[in-house]
Amino acid sequence: MDDRRPGGPPGAGRPDDHVVVLFGATGDLARRKLLPGLHRLDRAGLMPRDYRIVGSAPAAAALTNEEFRAHARDAVREFGTGEPEGAAWDAFEARLSFGAADPEDPRMLLAAVRAAESALGGTPRRLCHLAVPPTAFASVVGMLGTTGLARGARLIIEKPFGTDLASARALNATVHAVFDESQVFRIDHFLGKESVDNILALRFANGLFEPVWNRDHISHVQIDVPETIGIEGRAGFFEETGTFRDMVVTHLFQVLGFVAMEPPVSLDARALREEKTKVFRSMRPLDPAHVVRGQYDGYRAEPGVDPHSDTETFVALRAEVDNWRWAGVPFHLRSGKSLGRRRQVVTLHFKRPPLRMFPDRSRTGPAGHGNVLVVDFDDPGWIAARFLVKEPGPAMRLTPARMTFRYGDSVRQQHGLEGYERLILDAMLGDQALFTSADGIERLWEVSAPLLAHPGPVEPYPAGSWGPARADELIAPHHWYLPDMASDEPGSGTP
Ligand code: BG6
């Protein structure tokens, strides 16, 4: 039995021999995540017994094999773990080659893929990773179809998958004209995070939490992903995308799916995706009155940004899952750039029991001092349960306490992989459990439609703050709650 991950197919060992074709190989994502990630998988002994990586980019950005290897070396040195040197690096580097491709002229790529396949011998699998701007998805997919590279291959597509329902449907149609859904892996690196996965284990492997994981006991849920970074020079991408599409539709809604889903009949891809899609189907269309869009001061002056841009760099919203488990329980989601702190946190706030019998309730006020379950899913992550205990002393005085599990302390932490790394591995293994399905993503765009049609104005906020004040009004009478790992105080969600 495979113990690699919850969704992993039983018995799965190493992936079959592979040719990985990396489109967008000279881009930012490849440099920061994908090339260092493939190298890390190699070092961890998790890549196939034999494999090749063929980098690709349009002819205008073509590299020689040597230049691509140097590019990969720099990327690993800057963003990877471990220095790119020695025999292990030489062996990794020898597996890299480059083949430029434009939709109208894919010959160099075809030659590079053929050379890689014949070097491997047999019938290696092919994994095409589209780390290209969304506007290029359709043309690359079309090229994979006309060249025959799609046959029997698997396809990883980056996000955002579409910009609204119509474009997501059109993109799905383009993809399905060339690939069967079983070949398609729409990637969301949040779902590769150890502690997001662990929500499944926490909920379904324990008798402790699941019985109270519902509207009878939970008053509200927060999924909070503030970031301190700005747009990091990604003006072109960000102007087209904005925080709602970049973070909420892509990442936060997926986390919501895991938090809210019913127990799946098994942890295989079909069962998990089915339950997640059922959550999305139960979601009410977003009410624009329950959404706050913000933009940090200075955004419009960033190079490449329209000086009149109304692209949001911050979103806070209330989502509702209208089913038997969750009706009436608001899910508050927040994410934004240039905020006070970086965090990635899910909190479940429990209803308060009657506390009348305790004469001194001065420390049990509404500011987060009730029962809360916190899942911090920023790597390496931690989980805490917060509850009330009696303060030592002669009087019956309550005080908050908590129990915490830290991934950083776990002995197996050394085996941890970054989100992208484990998802690329899953794609090579053909396990779709943690990838978004066509109907799931279309439903999320359907839920988002009222907001996209009536987004309302963006409200300015100072960089380093917590976004527009109206985000606090949105959640009232509750508060944004960002507990620290080290302290029991509510933290800096509401400065
Ligand atoms: C990416 C978004 O998908 O996720 C970025 O495009 C965001 O805007 C990033 O900053 C956050 O991911 P991480 O790796 O910091 O958890």
Coordinates of C-alpha atoms and ligand atoms in Angstrom, one line a residue:
M1 CA 0.0 0.0 0.0
D2 CA 1.4 3.4 -1.0
D3 CA 1.7 5.8 2.0
R4 CA 3.0 8.7 -0.1
R5 CA -0.1 10.9 0.1
P6 CA -3.8 10.7 0.8
G7 CA -4.9 10.8 -2.8
G8 CA -2.1 8.6 -4.1
P9 CA -3.1 5.5 -6.0
P10 CA -2.5 2.4 -4.0
G11 CA 0.7 0.6 -5.0
A12 CA 2.0 3.6 -7.0
G13 CA 5.7 3.6 -6.9
R14 CA 8.0 5.6 -9.1
P15 CA 6.5 7.1 -12.3
D16 CA 7.1 5.4 -15.6
D17 CA 9.9 6.7 -17.7
H18 CA 9.0 10.2 -18.9
V19 CA 9.7 13.0 -21.3
V20 CA 8.5 16.2 -19.6
V21 CA 7.9 19.0 -22.1
L22 CA 8.0 22.3 -20.3
F23 CA 6.3 25.1 -22.2
G24 CA 7.3 28.5 -20.9
A25 CA 10.7 27.1 -19.9
T26 CA 12.3 30.6 -19.9
G27 CA 9.5 32.2 -17.9
D28 CA 9.2 33.2 -14.3
L29 CA 7.3 30.2 -13.0
A30 CA 9.7 27.7 -14.6
R31 CA 12.6 29.6 -13.0
R32 CA 11.1 30.0 -9.5
K33 CA 9.3 26.7 -9.1
L34 CA 9.3 24.2 -11.9
L35 CA 13.0 23.7 -12.7
P36 CA 14.0 23.8 -9.0
G37 CA 11.0 21.5 -8.3
L38 CA 12.0 18.9 -10.9
H39 CA 15.5 19.0 -9.6
R40 CA 14.3 18.5 -6.0
L41 CA 12.2 15.5 -7.1
D42 CA 15.3 14.1 -8.8
R43 CA 17.4 14.5 -5.6
A44 CA 14.6 12.9 -3.6
G45 CA 14.7 9.9 -5.9
L46 CA 11.1 10.5 -6.9
M47 CA 11.6 11.1 -10.6
P48 CA 11.2 8.2 -13.0
R49 CA 14.0 5.7 -13.3
D50 CA 14.9 7.4 -16.6
Y51 CA 13.5 10.7 -18.0
R52 CA 14.3 13.8 -20.1
I53 CA 13.1 17.4 -19.7
V54 CA 12.6 19.3 -22.9
G55 CA 12.3 23.0 -22.4
S56 CA 10.3 25.0 -24.9
A57 CA 9.5 28.6 -25.7
P58 CA 8.6 30.6 -28.9
A59 CA 11.5 30.9 -31.4
A60 CA 12.0 34.5 -30.4
A61 CA 13.1 33.3 -26.9
A62 CA 14.9 30.2 -28.1
L63 CA 17.8 28.8 -26.1
T64 CA 20.5 26.3 -27.1
N65 CA 20.7 23.2 -25.0
E66 CA 23.7 24.6 -23.2
E67 CA 21.9 27.9 -22.5
F68 CA 18.9 26.1 -21.2
R69 CA 21.1 24.0 -18.8
A70 CA 22.8 27.2 -17.6
H71 CA 19.3 28.8 -17.1
A72 CA 18.3 25.7 -15.1
R73 CA 21.5 25.9 -13.0
D74 CA 20.9 29.6 -12.2
A75 CA 17.2 28.8 -11.3
V76 CA 18.2 26.0 -8.9
R77 CA 20.9 28.1 -7.4
E78 CA 18.6 31.0 -6.7
F79 CA 15.3 29.2 -5.8
G80 CA 16.2 25.6 -5.2
T81 CA 17.4 23.5 -2.3
G82 CA 21.0 22.5 -2.5
E83 CA 23.7 23.7 -4.8
P84 CA 23.6 22.6 -8.5
E85 CA 27.0 20.9 -8.6
G86 CA 28.8 17.6 -8.5
A87 CA 28.0 14.3 -10.2
A88 CA 24.3 14.4 -9.3
W89 CA 23.9 17.8 -10.9
D90 CA 25.8 16.7 -14.0
A91 CA 23.5 13.8 -14.4
F92 CA 20.4 16.0 -14.0
E93 CA 21.7 18.6 -16.4
A94 CA 22.4 15.9 -19.0
R95 CA 18.7 15.2 -19.1
L96 CA 17.8 18.7 -20.2
S97 CA 17.4 19.9 -23.8
F98 CA 15.6 22.7 -25.6
G99 CA 13.3 22.8 -28.6
A100 CA 11.7 26.1 -29.6
A101 CA 8.1 26.0 -30.9
D102 CA 5.7 28.4 -32.4
P103 CA 2.3 27.2 -33.3
E104 CA 3.1 27.6 -37.0
D105 CA 6.5 26.1 -36.7
P106 CA 7.0 23.3 -34.1
R107 CA 9.8 21.5 -35.9
M108 CA 12.6 22.2 -33.4
L109 CA 10.4 21.0 -30.5
L110 CA 9.4 17.9 -32.4
A111 CA 13.0 17.1 -33.1
A112 CA 13.9 17.6 -29.4
V113 CA 11.1 15.4 -28.2
R114 CA 11.9 12.7 -30.6
A115 CA 15.6 12.8 -29.6
A116 CA 14.6 12.6 -26.0
E117 CA 12.2 9.7 -26.6
S118 CA 14.7 7.7 -28.6
A119 CA 17.4 8.3 -25.9
L120 CA 15.1 6.8 -23.4
G121 CA 14.0 3.9 -25.6
G122 CA 10.8 1.9 -25.2
T123 CA 7.6 3.9 -25.0
P124 CA 8.1 6.6 -22.3
R125 CA 5.2 8.7 -21.2
R126 CA 4.9 12.3 -22.2
L127 CA 3.9 15.1 -19.8
C128 CA 3.3 18.5 -21.3
H129 CA 3.4 21.3 -18.7
L130 CA 1.9 24.6 -20.0
A131 CA 3.6 27.2 -17.9
V132 CA 2.6 29.9 -20.4
P133 CA 0.3 32.9 -20.1
P134 CA -3.4 32.0 -20.2
T135 CA -3.7 33.8 -23.6
A136 CA -1.3 31.1 -25.1
F137 CA -3.1 28.0 -23.6
A138 CA -5.4 27.5 -26.7
S139 CA -2.7 27.9 -29.3
V140 CA -0.3 25.5 -27.5
V141 CA -3.0 22.9 -27.0
G142 CA -3.9 23.2 -30.7
M143 CA -0.3 22.7 -31.6
L144 CA -0.1 19.6 -29.4
G145 CA -3.1 18.3 -31.3
T146 CA -1.8 19.0 -34.8
T147 CA 1.7 17.7 -34.1
G148 CA 0.4 14.5 -32.5
L149 CA 2.3 15.3 -29.3
A150 CA -1.0 15.1 -27.4
R151 CA -1.5 11.4 -28.3
G152 CA -1.3 9.4 -25.0
A153 CA 0.2 12.5 -23.3
R154 CA -0.8 14.1 -20.0
L155 CA -1.3 17.9 -19.9
I156 CA -0.7 20.2 -16.9
I157 CA -2.4 23.5 -17.4
E158 CA -1.6 26.5 -15.2
K159 CA -4.1 29.0 -13.9
P160 CA -6.2 30.9 -14.2
F161 CA -8.3 28.5 -16.2
G162 CA -10.4 31.0 -18.0
T163 CA -11.4 34.5 -16.9
D164 CA -15.2 33.8 -16.6
L165 CA -17.7 31.1 -17.4
A166 CA -17.8 31.6 -21.2
S167 CA -14.0 31.6 -21.5
A168 CA -13.6 28.6 -19.2
R169 CA -16.2 26.7 -21.3
A170 CA -14.4 27.7 -24.5
L171 CA -11.0 26.6 -23.1
N172 CA -12.4 23.3 -21.9
A173 CA -13.9 22.7 -25.4
T174 CA -10.5 23.5 -26.9
V175 CA -8.7 21.2 -24.5
H176 CA -11.3 18.4 -24.9
A177 CA -11.0 18.6 -28.7
V178 CA -7.4 17.3 -28.2
F179 CA -7.2 15.6 -24.8
D180 CA -9.6 13.4 -22.9
E181 CA -10.5 14.8 -19.4
S182 CA -8.5 11.9 -17.9
Q183 CA -5.3 13.3 -19.5
V184 CA -5.9 16.9 -18.1
F185 CA -4.3 18.2 -14.9
R186 CA -5.5 21.8 -14.0
I187 CA -2.9 22.7 -11.4
D188 CA -3.4 24.7 -8.2
H189 CA -0.3 24.5 -6.1
F190 CA -2.2 25.2 -2.9
L191 CA -3.7 21.8 -3.2
G192 CA -0.2 20.3 -3.2
K193 CA 0.6 21.8 0.2
E194 CA 1.0 19.3 3.0
S195 CA -1.4 20.9 5.4
V196 CA -4.2 21.5 2.9
D197 CA -4.0 17.7 2.2
N198 CA -4.0 17.2 5.9
I199 CA -7.4 18.8 6.2
L200 CA -8.6 15.5 4.7
A201 CA -6.7 13.5 7.3
L202 CA -7.8 15.7 10.1
R203 CA -11.4 15.5 9.2
F204 CA -11.8 11.9 8.0
A205 CA -9.2 9.9 10.0
N206 CA -10.4 11.2 13.4
G207 CA -13.6 10.7 15.3
L208 CA -12.9 13.9 17.2
F209 CA -13.7 16.6 14.7
E210 CA -16.1 15.3 12.0
P211 CA -19.1 15.0 14.3
V212 CA -18.9 18.8 15.1
W213 CA -17.9 19.9 11.6
N214 CA -21.2 21.4 10.6
R215 CA -23.8 24.1 11.0
D216 CA -25.0 22.8 14.4
H217 CA -21.6 23.6 16.0
I218 CA -19.7 26.0 13.7
S219 CA -20.8 29.6 13.5
H220 CA -18.5 30.8 10.7
V221 CA -15.4 29.8 8.8
Q222 CA -12.5 32.0 7.6
I223 CA -10.1 31.3 4.8
D224 CA -7.5 34.0 5.0
V225 CA -4.5 34.5 2.7
P226 CA -3.0 38.0 3.2
E227 CA 0.4 38.6 1.4
T228 CA 3.0 41.2 2.0
I229 CA 4.4 41.1 -1.5
G230 CA 3.1 43.4 -4.2
I231 CA 2.7 42.4 -7.8
E232 CA 6.5 41.7 -8.1
G233 CA 6.8 43.0 -11.6
R234 CA 3.9 41.0 -12.9
A235 CA 1.9 44.0 -14.1
G236 CA 0.8 42.4 -17.4
F237 CA -0.5 39.3 -15.7
F238 CA -2.0 41.1 -12.8
E239 CA -3.8 43.8 -14.8
E240 CA -5.6 41.0 -16.7
T241 CA -6.2 38.8 -13.7
G242 CA -6.6 40.7 -10.4
T243 CA -6.8 39.1 -7.0
F244 CA -10.2 37.6 -7.3
R245 CA -9.3 35.5 -10.3
D246 CA -5.6 35.0 -9.2
M247 CA -6.3 33.9 -5.6
V248 CA -9.9 33.4 -4.9
V249 CA -11.2 31.4 -7.9
T250 CA -8.0 29.5 -8.2
H251 CA -6.8 28.8 -4.7
L252 CA -9.2 29.9 -1.9
F253 CA -12.3 28.3 -3.4
Q254 CA -10.4 25.0 -3.8
V255 CA -9.4 25.1 -0.1
L256 CA -13.1 25.9 0.7
G257 CA -14.0 22.7 -1.2
F258 CA -11.8 20.6 1.0
V259 CA -13.0 22.3 4.2
A260 CA -16.7 21.9 3.3
M261 CA -16.9 18.6 1.4
E262 CA -18.8 15.6 2.6
P263 CA -16.8 12.4 3.4
P264 CA -15.9 11.0 0.0
V265 CA -16.4 7.2 -0.5
S266 CA -12.7 6.8 -1.0
L267 CA -9.6 9.0 -1.5
D268 CA -9.3 8.3 -5.2
A269 CA -9.5 11.1 -7.7
R270 CA -13.0 10.4 -8.8
A271 CA -14.5 10.4 -5.4
L272 CA -12.7 13.4 -4.1
R273 CA -13.4 15.5 -7.2
E274 CA -17.0 14.5 -7.1
E275 CA -17.4 15.7 -3.5
K276 CA -15.6 18.9 -4.1
T277 CA -17.7 19.7 -7.1
K278 CA -20.8 19.0 -5.0
V279 CA -19.7 21.7 -2.7
F280 CA -19.2 24.1 -5.6
R281 CA -22.7 23.2 -6.8
S282 CA -24.1 24.0 -3.4
M283 CA -22.5 27.4 -3.3
R284 CA -24.7 30.4 -3.8
P285 CA -23.8 32.8 -6.6
L286 CA -21.7 35.5 -5.0
D287 CA -23.6 38.6 -3.9
P288 CA -21.6 41.7 -5.0
A289 CA -22.9 43.4 -1.9
H290 CA -20.9 40.9 0.1
V291 CA -17.7 41.5 -1.6
V292 CA -15.1 44.2 -0.9
R293 CA -12.5 44.9 -3.6
G294 CA -9.4 47.0 -2.7
Q295 CA -6.4 48.4 -4.4
Y296 CA -3.2 49.3 -2.6
D297 CA -2.0 52.9 -2.8
G298 CA 0.8 53.1 -5.4
Y299 CA -0.5 50.2 -7.5
R300 CA -1.5 52.5 -10.4
A301 CA 2.1 53.9 -10.4
E302 CA 3.7 50.4 -10.8
P303 CA 5.4 50.0 -14.2
G304 CA 3.0 48.5 -16.7
V305 CA -0.1 49.3 -14.8
D306 CA -2.8 51.5 -16.3
P307 CA -2.9 54.8 -14.3
H308 CA -6.7 54.4 -14.1
S309 CA -6.7 50.7 -13.4
D310 CA -9.6 49.4 -11.3
T311 CA -8.0 45.9 -11.0
E312 CA -8.3 44.7 -7.4
T313 CA -5.2 43.8 -5.4
F314 CA -7.4 42.8 -2.4
V315 CA -10.7 40.9 -2.0
A316 CA -12.8 40.0 1.0
L317 CA -16.0 38.2 0.5
R318 CA -18.7 36.1 2.1
A319 CA -19.5 32.8 0.4
E320 CA -22.4 30.6 1.3
V321 CA -22.6 26.8 0.9
D322 CA -26.3 26.2 0.9
N323 CA -26.6 22.5 1.9
W324 CA -27.6 20.5 4.9
R325 CA -24.2 20.7 6.5
W326 CA -23.5 24.4 6.0
A327 CA -26.7 26.4 5.5
G328 CA -26.4 29.7 7.4
V329 CA -22.7 29.4 8.1
P330 CA -20.8 32.2 6.4
F331 CA -17.4 31.4 4.8
H332 CA -15.3 34.6 4.9
L333 CA -12.5 34.7 2.4
R334 CA -9.8 37.3 2.2
S335 CA -6.6 37.8 0.2
G336 CA -4.6 40.7 -1.0
K337 CA -1.2 42.0 -1.9
S338 CA 0.9 44.5 0.2
L339 CA -1.0 43.7 3.4
G340 CA 0.3 43.7 7.0
R341 CA 1.5 40.1 7.1
R342 CA 1.8 36.9 5.0
R343 CA -0.4 34.1 6.3
Q344 CA -2.4 31.2 4.9
V345 CA -5.0 30.2 7.5
V346 CA -8.3 28.4 7.8
T347 CA -10.2 29.0 11.0
L348 CA -13.3 27.3 12.1
H349 CA -15.1 29.2 14.8
F350 CA -17.4 27.2 17.0
K351 CA -20.7 28.3 18.5
R352 CA -20.4 29.4 22.1
P353 CA -21.9 27.2 24.8
P354 CA -23.9 28.9 27.5
L355 CA -21.3 30.2 30.0
R356 CA -23.7 31.4 32.6
M357 CA -22.4 29.1 35.3
F358 CA -19.0 30.9 35.1
P359 CA -19.2 34.0 37.2
D360 CA -16.2 35.8 35.7
R361 CA -16.3 35.7 31.9
S362 CA -14.2 38.8 31.4
R363 CA -11.7 36.9 29.2
T364 CA -14.2 35.0 27.0
G365 CA -15.4 38.0 25.0
P366 CA -16.1 37.9 21.3
A367 CA -12.6 38.8 20.0
G368 CA -11.7 35.2 19.2
H369 CA -11.7 33.8 22.7
G370 CA -14.2 31.0 22.0
N371 CA -13.4 27.6 20.6
V372 CA -11.5 27.8 17.4
L373 CA -9.7 25.3 15.2
V374 CA -6.9 26.8 13.3
V375 CA -5.2 25.2 10.2
D376 CA -2.2 27.3 9.2
F377 CA -1.3 25.9 5.8
D378 CA 1.7 28.0 4.9
D379 CA 4.6 25.5 4.6
P380 CA 5.4 23.9 7.0
G381 CA 2.1 24.7 8.7
W382 CA 0.5 24.0 12.0
I383 CA -2.8 23.1 13.5
A384 CA -4.2 24.4 16.8
A385 CA -7.4 23.9 18.8
R386 CA -8.2 26.8 21.1
F387 CA -10.4 26.4 24.1
L388 CA -11.1 27.8 27.5
V389 CA -9.6 26.5 30.8
K390 CA -9.8 27.5 34.4
E391 CA -7.1 30.0 35.4
P392 CA -5.1 28.6 38.4
G393 CA -6.2 30.3 41.6
P394 CA -9.0 30.4 44.1
A395 CA -11.6 31.9 41.7
M396 CA -13.4 30.2 38.8
R397 CA -11.9 32.4 36.1
L398 CA -11.7 31.3 32.5
T399 CA -8.7 31.8 30.3
P400 CA -7.9 30.8 26.7
A401 CA -5.6 27.8 26.1
R402 CA -4.6 25.8 23.1
M403 CA -3.1 22.6 21.8
T404 CA -0.8 22.9 18.8
F405 CA 0.6 20.5 16.3
R406 CA 3.6 21.9 14.3
Y407 CA 4.6 20.3 11.1
G408 CA 8.1 21.7 11.5
D409 CA 8.6 19.4 14.6
S410 CA 7.4 16.3 12.7
V411 CA 10.1 13.7 12.1
R412 CA 9.0 13.2 8.5
Q413 CA 9.2 16.8 7.6
Q414 CA 12.5 16.1 5.8
H415 CA 10.4 14.2 3.2
G416 CA 8.1 17.2 2.6
L417 CA 7.7 18.4 -0.9
E418 CA 6.6 21.9 -2.1
G419 CA 3.1 22.1 -3.6
Y420 CA 4.4 22.2 -7.2
E421 CA 6.7 19.3 -6.6
R422 CA 4.1 16.9 -5.3
L423 CA 1.6 17.9 -8.0
I424 CA 4.1 17.3 -10.8
L425 CA 4.8 13.9 -9.3
D426 CA 1.1 13.2 -9.1
A427 CA 0.6 14.1 -12.7
M428 CA 3.5 11.8 -13.7
L429 CA 1.7 9.1 -11.7
G430 CA -1.6 9.9 -13.4
D431 CA -3.3 10.8 -10.1
Q432 CA -5.9 13.5 -10.7
A433 CA -7.2 13.7 -7.1
L434 CA -5.7 17.1 -6.3
F435 CA -6.4 18.7 -9.7
T436 CA -9.5 20.6 -10.7
S437 CA -12.1 19.0 -12.9
A438 CA -13.7 20.7 -15.9
D439 CA -17.2 20.9 -14.3
G440 CA -15.7 22.0 -11.0
I441 CA -14.0 25.0 -12.5
E442 CA -17.0 25.9 -14.7
R443 CA -19.2 25.9 -11.7
L444 CA -16.9 28.3 -9.8
W445 CA -17.0 30.7 -12.7
E446 CA -20.8 30.4 -12.6
V447 CA -20.8 31.2 -8.9
S448 CA -18.6 34.2 -9.6
A449 CA -20.7 35.6 -12.5
P450 CA -22.7 38.2 -10.5
L451 CA -19.5 39.7 -9.1
L452 CA -17.8 39.7 -12.5
A453 CA -20.9 41.4 -14.0
H454 CA -21.1 44.0 -11.2
P455 CA -17.7 44.3 -9.5
G456 CA -18.3 47.7 -8.0
P457 CA -15.5 50.2 -7.4
V458 CA -12.1 49.3 -5.9
E459 CA -11.4 51.0 -2.6
P460 CA -7.9 52.2 -1.9
Y461 CA -5.9 51.0 1.1
P462 CA -2.4 51.9 2.4
A463 CA 0.3 49.4 1.6
G464 CA 1.1 47.4 4.7
S465 CA -2.4 47.8 6.1
W466 CA -5.2 45.2 6.3
G467 CA -7.2 46.5 3.3
P468 CA -10.2 48.8 3.1
A469 CA -12.1 49.3 6.4
R470 CA -15.2 47.9 4.7
A471 CA -13.6 44.4 4.9
D472 CA -14.1 44.6 8.7
E473 CA -17.7 45.7 8.3
L474 CA -18.3 42.7 5.9
I475 CA -17.4 40.2 8.6
A476 CA -19.1 42.0 11.6
P477 CA -20.1 41.0 14.2
H478 CA -17.1 38.7 13.8
H479 CA -13.5 39.8 13.3
W480 CA -10.7 38.7 11.0
Y481 CA -8.8 36.4 13.2
L482 CA -5.1 35.6 12.6
P483 CA -3.7 33.8 15.6
D484 CA 0.0 33.4 15.8
M485 CA 1.7 30.1 16.3
A486 CA 3.6 31.4 19.3
S487 CA 0.9 33.3 21.2
D488 CA -2.7 32.8 22.2
E489 CA -3.6 36.4 21.4
P490 CA -5.8 36.9 18.4
G491 CA -2.9 38.3 16.3
S492 CA -2.9 41.1 13.8
G493 CA -5.9 40.6 11.7
T494 CA -7.6 43.6 13.2
P495 CA -4.9 46.1 14.1
Ligands
BG6_1 C1 0.2 32.3 -7.1 C2 -0.4 33.7 -7.4 O1 -0.6 31.3 -7.7 O2 0.2 32.1 -5.7 C3 0.5 34.7 -6.7 O3 -0.3 33.9 -8.8 C4 0.5 34.4 -5.2 O4 -0.1 36.0 -6.9 C5 1.0 32.9 -5.0 O5 1.4 35.3 -4.6 C6 1.0 32.5 -3.5 O6 1.6 31.2 -3.4 P1 2.6 30.8 -2.3 O7 3.6 29.9 -3.1 O8 3.3 32.0 -1.8 O9 1.8 30.0 -1.4

